[in-house]
Coordinates of C-alpha atoms and ligand atoms in Angstrom, one line a residue:
Chain A
M796 CA 11.2 0.4 24.1
E797 CA 10.7 2.3 20.9
T798 CA 13.5 4.7 20.1
P799 CA 12.6 8.1 18.5
E800 CA 14.4 6.9 15.4
L801 CA 12.1 3.9 15.2
E802 CA 9.0 5.9 15.8
K803 CA 9.9 8.2 12.9
T804 CA 10.4 5.2 10.7
K805 CA 7.0 3.9 11.7
K806 CA 5.3 7.2 11.0
E807 CA 6.9 7.5 7.6
L808 CA 5.9 3.9 6.8
Y809 CA 2.3 4.5 7.7
S810 CA 2.0 7.7 5.8
E811 CA 3.6 6.3 2.7
T812 CA 1.7 3.0 2.7
S813 CA -1.7 4.7 3.5
L814 CA -1.7 6.0 -0.1
C815 CA -2.2 2.4 -1.3
Y816 CA -5.7 1.7 -2.7
Q817 CA -5.1 -2.0 -3.1
C818 CA -5.2 -2.2 -6.9
G819 CA -2.8 -5.1 -6.8
K820 CA -0.6 -4.0 -9.7
C821 CA 2.5 -4.5 -7.6
S822 CA 1.7 -8.1 -7.0
A823 CA 0.6 -8.6 -10.6
G824 CA 4.0 -7.4 -11.9
C825 CA 6.2 -9.0 -9.4
P826 CA 8.5 -11.6 -11.0
V827 CA 8.9 -13.6 -7.8
V828 CA 5.4 -13.4 -6.5
E829 CA 4.9 -17.2 -6.8
E830 CA 7.7 -17.8 -4.3
M831 CA 6.3 -15.4 -1.7
D832 CA 4.0 -16.5 1.1
V833 CA 2.2 -13.2 1.2
Y834 CA 1.6 -10.9 -1.8
P835 CA 3.4 -7.6 -1.9
H836 CA 0.1 -5.6 -1.9
I837 CA -1.0 -7.4 1.2
V838 CA 2.3 -6.5 2.9
I839 CA 1.7 -2.9 2.0
H840 CA -1.9 -3.1 3.3
L841 CA -0.9 -4.7 6.6
T842 CA 1.8 -2.1 7.1
S843 CA -0.6 0.8 6.4
L844 CA -2.8 -0.7 9.2
G845 CA 0.0 -0.7 11.6
M846 CA 0.1 -4.5 11.6
E847 CA 3.8 -4.8 10.7
E848 CA 4.1 -7.5 13.4
K849 CA 2.2 -9.7 11.0
V850 CA 4.6 -8.9 8.2
F851 CA 7.6 -9.8 10.3
K852 CA 6.1 -13.4 10.3
T853 CA 6.2 -13.6 6.5
E854 CA 9.0 -14.4 4.1
T855 CA 8.0 -11.8 1.5
P856 CA 10.4 -9.0 2.4
W857 CA 13.3 -11.4 2.3
I858 CA 12.3 -13.0 -1.0
C859 CA 11.8 -9.6 -2.6
A860 CA 14.6 -9.2 -5.2
S861 CA 14.5 -5.5 -4.9
C862 CA 13.9 -5.1 -8.7
Y863 CA 11.5 -2.2 -8.4
A864 CA 9.1 -3.6 -11.1
C865 CA 6.3 -2.9 -8.7
A866 CA 7.4 0.6 -7.8
V867 CA 7.4 1.5 -11.5
K868 CA 3.9 0.3 -11.9
C869 CA 2.4 1.6 -8.6
P870 CA -0.2 4.4 -9.5
N871 CA 0.6 6.0 -6.1
D872 CA 4.4 6.0 -6.4
I873 CA 4.8 3.8 -3.4
E874 CA 8.4 2.6 -3.3
I875 CA 7.5 -0.9 -2.3
P876 CA 11.0 -2.5 -2.1
N877 CA 12.1 0.4 0.1
I878 CA 9.3 -0.4 2.4
M879 CA 10.3 -4.1 2.4
T880 CA 13.8 -3.0 3.3
R881 CA 12.6 -0.9 6.2
L882 CA 10.4 -3.7 7.4
K883 CA 13.4 -6.1 7.4
Q884 CA 15.4 -3.5 9.3
M885 CA 12.7 -3.0 11.9
A886 CA 12.4 -6.7 12.5
L887 CA 16.2 -6.9 13.0
E888 CA 16.2 -4.0 15.4
R889 CA 13.6 -5.7 17.5
G890 CA 15.8 -8.7 17.7
L891 CA 13.4 -10.9 15.8
K892 CA 14.9 -13.9 13.9
P893 CA 14.6 -13.3 10.2
K894 CA 11.9 -15.4 8.6
R895 CA 14.3 -16.4 5.9
N896 CA 17.5 -16.8 7.9
D897 CA 19.3 -18.3 4.9
I898 CA 18.9 -15.1 2.9
Y899 CA 19.6 -12.9 5.9
K900 CA 22.8 -14.8 6.5
F901 CA 24.0 -14.1 3.0
H902 CA 23.4 -10.4 3.3
K903 CA 25.2 -10.4 6.6
T904 CA 28.2 -12.3 5.3
F905 CA 28.4 -9.9 2.4
T906 CA 28.2 -6.9 4.7
D907 CA 30.8 -8.3 7.1
D908 CA 33.1 -8.8 4.2
I909 CA 32.8 -5.2 3.0
L910 CA 33.7 -4.1 6.5
R911 CA 37.0 -5.9 6.3
R912 CA 38.5 -4.1 3.4
G913 CA 35.9 -1.8 1.8
K914 CA 35.6 -4.2 -1.2
V915 CA 34.1 -7.7 -1.4
H916 CA 36.0 -10.9 -1.9
E917 CA 33.5 -13.0 -3.8
F918 CA 35.3 -16.3 -3.2
R919 CA 35.5 -15.8 0.5
I920 CA 31.8 -14.8 0.7
M921 CA 30.8 -18.0 -1.1
I922 CA 32.8 -20.2 1.3
E923 CA 31.9 -18.3 4.4
Y924 CA 28.2 -18.2 3.5
N925 CA 28.2 -21.9 3.0
L926 CA 29.8 -22.4 6.3
R927 CA 27.5 -20.1 8.2
L928 CA 24.6 -21.9 6.5
G929 CA 26.0 -25.3 7.4
K930 CA 25.9 -26.4 3.8
P931 CA 29.5 -26.5 2.6
F932 CA 28.6 -27.7 -0.8
K933 CA 25.9 -25.3 -1.9
N934 CA 26.6 -24.1 -5.4
A935 CA 29.7 -26.3 -5.3
M936 CA 29.3 -27.2 -9.0
L937 CA 29.6 -23.6 -10.0
G938 CA 32.8 -22.9 -8.0
P939 CA 35.3 -24.8 -10.0
K940 CA 33.9 -23.5 -13.3
M941 CA 34.1 -20.0 -12.1
L942 CA 37.6 -20.5 -10.8
M943 CA 38.7 -22.0 -14.1
K944 CA 37.4 -19.0 -16.0
N945 CA 39.2 -16.9 -13.5
K946 CA 35.9 -15.5 -12.5
L947 CA 36.5 -16.1 -8.8
H948 CA 39.8 -15.1 -7.2
F949 CA 41.4 -17.0 -4.3
T950 CA 43.3 -13.9 -3.1
P951 CA 41.3 -11.0 -1.6
P952 CA 41.4 -7.6 -3.2
K953 CA 43.7 -4.9 -1.7
A954 CA 42.2 -3.1 1.2
V955 CA 40.8 0.4 0.4
K956 CA 43.1 3.1 1.7
G957 CA 41.7 4.7 4.9
F958 CA 38.7 2.4 5.0
R959 CA 39.1 1.0 8.4
N960 CA 39.7 4.4 9.9
W961 CA 36.6 5.7 8.1
I962 CA 34.5 2.9 9.5
K963 CA 35.5 3.9 13.0
Q964 CA 34.6 7.5 12.4
I965 CA 31.0 7.0 11.1
S966 CA 28.6 6.6 14.0
P967 CA 28.5 3.0 15.1
K968 CA 25.2 1.2 14.9
D969 CA 24.9 0.3 18.6
Chain B
M1074 CA 32.5 17.2 -22.3
N1075 CA 35.5 18.1 -20.2
K1076 CA 37.5 14.9 -20.4
D1077 CA 39.5 15.6 -17.2
E1078 CA 36.3 15.5 -15.2
I1079 CA 35.3 12.0 -16.3
A1080 CA 36.0 8.8 -14.3
I1081 CA 34.8 5.3 -14.1
Y1082 CA 33.5 3.7 -10.9
P1083 CA 34.2 0.1 -11.6
G1084 CA 32.7 -1.6 -8.6
C1085 CA 33.8 -5.0 -7.1
S1086 CA 32.6 -7.3 -9.9
L1087 CA 34.5 -5.5 -12.6
E1088 CA 37.7 -6.3 -10.8
T1089 CA 37.0 -10.0 -10.5
S1090 CA 34.2 -12.0 -12.0
S1091 CA 33.5 -9.5 -14.7
S1092 CA 37.0 -8.2 -15.5
H1093 CA 36.2 -8.8 -19.2
Y1094 CA 33.7 -6.0 -18.9
L1095 CA 36.3 -3.6 -17.6
Q1096 CA 38.8 -4.8 -20.2
S1097 CA 36.3 -4.1 -23.0
I1098 CA 35.5 -0.7 -21.6
K1099 CA 39.2 0.2 -21.5
T1100 CA 39.6 -1.0 -25.1
V1101 CA 36.5 0.9 -26.4
F1102 CA 37.5 4.1 -24.5
G1103 CA 40.8 3.9 -26.2
V1104 CA 39.2 3.7 -29.7
L1105 CA 36.9 6.5 -28.9
Q1106 CA 39.8 8.6 -27.5
I1107 CA 38.3 9.1 -24.1
P1108 CA 41.0 9.0 -21.4
F1109 CA 40.4 6.0 -19.1
R1110 CA 40.5 7.0 -15.5
E1111 CA 39.2 5.3 -12.4
I1112 CA 38.1 7.0 -9.3
A1113 CA 40.8 6.3 -6.7
D1114 CA 40.3 4.5 -3.4
W1115 CA 36.6 3.7 -4.1
N1116 CA 34.8 1.3 -1.9
C1117 CA 32.0 -1.3 -2.5
C1118 CA 28.5 0.3 -3.1
G1119 CA 26.9 -2.2 -0.7
A1120 CA 24.9 -4.0 -3.4
T1121 CA 21.5 -5.4 -2.4
S1122 CA 23.0 -6.8 0.8
V1123 CA 24.1 -3.9 3.0
K1124 CA 20.7 -2.2 2.7
S1125 CA 19.0 -5.3 4.0
V1126 CA 21.2 -5.4 7.1
D1127 CA 22.2 -1.8 7.8
Q1128 CA 20.6 1.1 6.0
H1129 CA 22.9 3.7 7.6
L1130 CA 26.0 2.0 6.5
N1131 CA 24.4 1.6 3.1
L1132 CA 24.0 5.3 2.6
M1133 CA 27.4 6.1 4.1
L1134 CA 29.2 3.9 1.6
S1135 CA 27.8 5.9 -1.3
H1136 CA 28.4 9.2 0.5
K1137 CA 32.0 8.3 0.8
N1138 CA 32.3 7.4 -2.9
L1139 CA 30.6 10.6 -4.0
A1140 CA 32.8 12.7 -1.6
L1141 CA 35.9 11.0 -2.9
A1142 CA 35.0 11.6 -6.5
E1143 CA 34.3 15.3 -5.8
K1144 CA 37.6 15.7 -4.0
Q1145 CA 39.4 14.2 -7.0
G1146 CA 37.8 16.8 -9.3
I1147 CA 35.5 14.2 -10.9
R1148 CA 32.2 15.7 -12.1
E1149 CA 30.9 12.9 -14.3
L1150 CA 31.1 9.5 -12.5
V1151 CA 30.4 6.8 -15.1
V1152 CA 29.0 3.6 -13.6
P1153 CA 28.8 0.4 -15.7
C1154 CA 27.2 -1.9 -13.1
A1155 CA 23.4 -1.5 -12.8
S1156 CA 23.5 -2.3 -9.1
C1157 CA 26.3 0.1 -8.3
Y1158 CA 24.6 2.7 -10.5
F1159 CA 21.3 2.3 -8.8
R1160 CA 22.9 2.8 -5.3
L1161 CA 25.1 5.7 -6.3
V1162 CA 22.4 7.6 -8.3
G1163 CA 19.9 7.0 -5.5
A1164 CA 22.4 8.5 -3.0
E1165 CA 23.1 11.4 -5.2
Y1166 CA 19.4 12.1 -5.4
E1167 CA 18.8 11.7 -1.8
L1168 CA 21.7 13.8 -0.7
N1169 CA 20.9 16.6 -3.1
N1170 CA 17.4 16.8 -2.0
D1171 CA 17.8 16.5 1.8
E1172 CA 20.0 19.2 3.2
K1173 CA 19.6 18.0 6.7
L1174 CA 20.5 14.5 5.9
L1175 CA 23.6 15.7 3.9
E1176 CA 24.7 17.8 6.9
K1177 CA 24.2 14.9 9.3
L1178 CA 26.3 12.5 7.1
N1179 CA 28.9 15.2 6.5
N1180 CA 29.4 15.6 10.2
E1181 CA 30.0 12.0 10.7
S1182 CA 33.0 11.7 8.4
D1183 CA 36.0 13.8 7.6
L1184 CA 35.1 13.6 3.9
P1185 CA 32.3 16.1 3.4
Y1186 CA 30.3 16.0 0.2
K1187 CA 29.0 19.2 -1.5
G1188 CA 26.8 17.7 -4.2
Q1189 CA 28.9 18.4 -7.3
V1190 CA 29.1 14.9 -8.8
K1191 CA 26.8 13.7 -11.5
V1192 CA 26.4 9.9 -11.5
R1193 CA 26.0 8.6 -15.0
N1194 CA 25.0 5.2 -16.3
I1195 CA 27.4 4.0 -18.9
L1196 CA 24.6 3.7 -21.5
D1197 CA 23.6 7.3 -20.8
F1198 CA 27.3 8.3 -21.1
F1199 CA 27.7 6.6 -24.5
V1200 CA 24.5 8.0 -26.0
N1201 CA 24.3 11.4 -24.4
V1202 CA 27.8 12.4 -23.6
V1203 CA 30.0 10.6 -26.2
G1204 CA 27.2 10.6 -28.8
L1205 CA 26.0 8.1 -31.4
D1206 CA 27.6 10.1 -34.2
H1207 CA 31.0 9.9 -32.6
I1208 CA 30.5 6.2 -32.0
S1209 CA 29.5 5.5 -35.6
K1210 CA 32.6 7.3 -36.8
Y1211 CA 34.8 4.5 -35.5
V1212 CA 32.8 1.6 -36.8
K1213 CA 35.2 -0.4 -39.1
N1214 CA 33.4 -3.7 -39.3
P1215 CA 29.6 -3.0 -39.0
L1216 CA 27.7 -5.8 -37.3
N1217 CA 25.9 -6.4 -40.6
G1218 CA 22.5 -7.1 -39.3
L1219 CA 23.6 -9.2 -36.3
K1220 CA 20.3 -9.8 -34.5
V1221 CA 20.6 -8.6 -30.9
A1222 CA 18.2 -8.6 -28.0
C1223 CA 19.1 -5.7 -25.7
Y1224 CA 18.6 -6.6 -22.1
Y1225 CA 18.7 -3.8 -19.6
G1226 CA 17.7 -5.8 -16.5
C1227 CA 15.8 -4.1 -13.7
L1228 CA 17.9 -1.5 -12.0
N1229 CA 19.4 0.4 -14.9
T1230 CA 16.2 2.3 -15.5
R1231 CA 14.3 2.1 -12.2
V1232 CA 16.0 5.1 -10.6
P1233 CA 14.2 8.2 -9.2
I1234 CA 12.2 9.6 -12.1
E1235 CA 14.1 12.9 -12.0
K1236 CA 17.3 11.0 -12.6
A1237 CA 16.1 8.7 -15.4
F1238 CA 18.0 8.8 -18.6
D1239 CA 15.7 6.5 -20.5
T1240 CA 12.1 5.3 -20.2
R1241 CA 11.6 3.0 -17.2
E1242 CA 9.7 0.1 -18.9
Y1243 CA 10.8 0.1 -22.5
P1244 CA 14.2 1.8 -22.8
M1245 CA 16.0 2.2 -26.1
S1246 CA 19.5 3.6 -25.4
M1247 CA 21.3 0.3 -25.7
D1248 CA 19.3 -0.5 -28.8
E1249 CA 20.4 2.9 -30.3
I1250 CA 24.0 1.9 -29.7
V1251 CA 23.6 -1.5 -31.4
K1252 CA 21.9 0.2 -34.4
A1253 CA 24.8 2.7 -34.6
L1254 CA 27.1 -0.4 -34.9
G1255 CA 25.1 -1.8 -37.7
G1256 CA 23.3 -4.4 -35.7
E1257 CA 19.6 -5.2 -35.9
V1258 CA 17.6 -5.0 -32.7
V1259 CA 14.5 -6.9 -31.8
D1260 CA 11.3 -5.9 -29.9
W1261 CA 10.9 -8.3 -27.1
S1262 CA 9.1 -8.7 -23.8
Y1263 CA 11.9 -9.1 -21.2
K1264 CA 14.0 -6.0 -21.7
T1265 CA 13.6 -4.8 -18.1
D1266 CA 12.6 -7.9 -16.3
C1267 CA 14.6 -8.8 -13.3
C1268 CA 17.1 -11.7 -13.8
G1269 CA 17.1 -12.4 -10.0
A1270 CA 20.8 -11.8 -9.6
S1271 CA 20.3 -10.8 -6.0
L1272 CA 19.1 -14.3 -5.4
F1273 CA 21.8 -16.0 -7.5
V1274 CA 23.5 -17.4 -4.5
T1275 CA 20.7 -17.7 -1.9
V1276 CA 17.6 -19.0 -3.8
N1277 CA 19.2 -20.3 -6.9
T1278 CA 15.9 -21.8 -8.2
I1279 CA 14.2 -18.4 -8.4
A1280 CA 17.1 -16.9 -10.3
E1281 CA 17.2 -19.8 -12.7
K1282 CA 13.5 -19.5 -13.4
L1283 CA 13.8 -15.8 -14.1
V1284 CA 16.8 -16.3 -16.4
G1285 CA 14.9 -19.1 -18.1
K1286 CA 12.1 -16.7 -19.0
V1287 CA 14.4 -14.1 -20.3
L1288 CA 16.5 -16.5 -22.5
K1289 CA 13.4 -18.3 -23.7
D1290 CA 11.9 -15.1 -25.1
A1291 CA 15.2 -14.0 -26.7
G1292 CA 15.6 -17.4 -28.3
L1293 CA 12.1 -17.4 -29.7
R1294 CA 12.9 -14.1 -31.5
G1295 CA 15.8 -15.9 -33.2
V1296 CA 18.5 -13.5 -32.0
D1297 CA 22.2 -14.1 -32.4
C1298 CA 23.1 -12.8 -29.0
V1299 CA 21.8 -10.9 -26.0
A1300 CA 23.5 -7.6 -25.1
V1301 CA 23.8 -6.4 -21.5
S1302 CA 25.4 -3.6 -19.7
C1303 CA 25.4 -5.0 -16.2
P1304 CA 27.9 -7.5 -14.8
M1305 CA 25.3 -9.1 -12.6
C1306 CA 23.0 -9.7 -15.5
Q1307 CA 25.9 -11.0 -17.6
T1308 CA 27.0 -13.5 -15.0
N1309 CA 23.5 -14.7 -14.2
L1310 CA 22.5 -15.1 -17.9
D1311 CA 25.7 -16.6 -19.0
T1312 CA 27.3 -18.9 -16.4
K1313 CA 24.4 -21.3 -15.7
Q1314 CA 22.9 -21.6 -19.2
D1315 CA 23.8 -25.3 -19.4
S1316 CA 21.7 -26.3 -16.4
I1317 CA 19.0 -23.7 -17.2
R1318 CA 18.5 -25.0 -20.7
K1319 CA 17.8 -28.4 -19.3
K1320 CA 14.9 -27.1 -17.3
Y1321 CA 13.5 -24.3 -19.5
P1322 CA 12.8 -24.3 -23.2
V1323 CA 15.6 -22.1 -24.4
E1324 CA 16.0 -22.9 -28.1
Y1325 CA 19.8 -22.8 -28.3
P1326 CA 22.8 -21.5 -26.4
L1327 CA 22.7 -17.7 -26.4
P1328 CA 26.0 -15.7 -26.2
V1329 CA 25.6 -12.9 -23.7
A1330 CA 27.8 -10.0 -24.7
F1331 CA 28.6 -6.8 -22.9
I1332 CA 27.6 -3.8 -25.0
T1333 CA 31.2 -2.7 -25.0
Q1334 CA 32.2 -6.1 -26.4
L1335 CA 29.9 -5.6 -29.3
M1336 CA 31.2 -2.1 -29.8
G1337 CA 34.8 -3.5 -29.8
V1338 CA 33.8 -6.1 -32.5
A1339 CA 32.4 -3.3 -34.7
F1340 CA 35.5 -1.1 -34.0
G1341 CA 37.7 -4.0 -35.2
C1342 CA 39.3 -4.8 -31.9
S1343 CA 40.6 -8.3 -31.2
P1344 CA 38.7 -10.8 -29.1
A1345 CA 41.6 -10.9 -26.7
D1346 CA 41.3 -7.1 -26.0
L1347 CA 37.6 -7.6 -25.4
G1348 CA 38.0 -10.4 -22.9
F1349 CA 36.0 -13.0 -24.9
K1350 CA 37.8 -15.8 -23.0
K1351 CA 35.8 -15.1 -19.9
N1352 CA 32.4 -15.6 -21.5
F1353 CA 30.9 -19.0 -20.8
V1354 CA 28.8 -19.3 -24.0
P1355 CA 31.4 -18.5 -26.6
L1356 CA 31.1 -15.2 -28.2
G1357 CA 33.0 -16.4 -31.3
S1358 CA 29.8 -17.3 -33.0
I1359 CA 29.1 -13.6 -33.4
Y1360 CA 31.9 -13.5 -36.0
K1361 CA 30.5 -16.6 -37.7
T1362 CA 27.0 -15.2 -37.9
R1363 CA 28.4 -12.1 -39.3
S1364 CA 30.4 -13.7 -42.0
L1365 CA 27.5 -15.9 -43.0
K1366 CA 25.4 -12.8 -43.4
N1367 CA 28.2 -11.1 -45.2
S1368 CA 28.3 -13.7 -48.0
Ligands
LIG132 S1 0.5 -1.0 -6.9 FE1 0.6 0.6 -5.3 S2 -1.5 1.2 -4.9 FE2 -1.6 -0.7 -6.1 S3 -1.7 -2.3 -4.5 FE3 0.4 -2.1 -4.9 S4 1.2 -0.5 -3.4 FE4 -1.1 -0.4 -3.5
LIG133 S1 10.8 -5.1 -5.9 FE1 10.3 -7.0 -4.8 S2 8.1 -6.9 -4.5 FE2 8.6 -5.4 -6.1 S3 8.4 -6.5 -8.0 FE3 10.5 -6.7 -7.4 S4 10.6 -8.6 -6.2 FE4 8.5 -8.0 -6.4

């Protein structure tokens, strides 16, 4: 079932992406294009054709570093990374498993951590992310160096005053 | 400028991994006689993560920060981190241009926002509020031709066009500051290229490749250091240089200084007050280069 919210998102997506005339400038200027399985301009094209289902099967929206290099270059002012973001959200809302679950898990770990105190605890995120990923030693070489330079802190930051109450106030997601 | 209405939004990384940035900002503000004040009870901006998982929460986090600032009488919210700045200025823009959205968000929380806060990038603040003349007045030890590549990274300038404080593809504000300090700036190709910080943890190899390109170009120009104003850029360019230099042709180790650290050097502040200890590639070489050029 499509919620009215989702339908609105879809309409907006179609109307924004339909401005694209496939010049390819976005892909040409994308710093991580080599790592993507589908070029950004193709993602925009597929979306404009209402074929977002196809996009959900690609890694591109997850690889996108959200650097806006493409958006700055686009002659039609299409905010490509915002579209990538909405596509990710749509896929999640439909309950699809993210094509790059490792990257999704990081964002989720980060978000969950913010919800705890209103600020992130970088050290905890690193550990928790590795655990959720099942790779406890990912980036392990960097950890000790960062700790030594006092760049990572063992102890979490103080919770933001009133944050937990505020979270309860704002409309819950589901 | 009404000094009582200015406050800094430090963001999470300035409290931990990039506390040397915060420290150098405090030191430099002291020299420039700008009262240092932080917005109270701020929360994380959400970075690139929250928006990938929950767009509503993403906007609400910024709404709350802006509403808090407003309630605390802050009208100029100065943001050092490019990622926080991008989030906050984007929210400022969105909320000021969409009454319905603002009303909707205001109804959800007991902290309503009226739209009175101006979000300022720290570079914008130094150049257009504090002023280059004011900055040059305090220069005691000019950088004497220290050769600097100013690196803005991606998000500092890629804000909604109406909010831009500098050109999006070839900005100059940081260069102007370095020049006011007596440094020499170079023209180079990677000023606004992304360093891949958002993939620093997840897809390390991509981040390393992007950093490799940035550092290689800077090295080829023979600079003494790279200047940055974003904690993400600093961490990404600085902490993994050892391993990056093994894979990519970066000529020599490049110190990566916060613009406020360079300001502090020119103002005659001590390395301890500028947090030099936290930089991976030692910043001390800046002094050496300068004395060499002095003689
Ligand atoms: S730059 Fe803009 S118009 Fe050109 S292909 Fe990309 S999205 Fe389409
Ligand atoms: S925002 Fe994403 S798609 Fe656009 S240039 Fe950057 S990484 Fe590529």
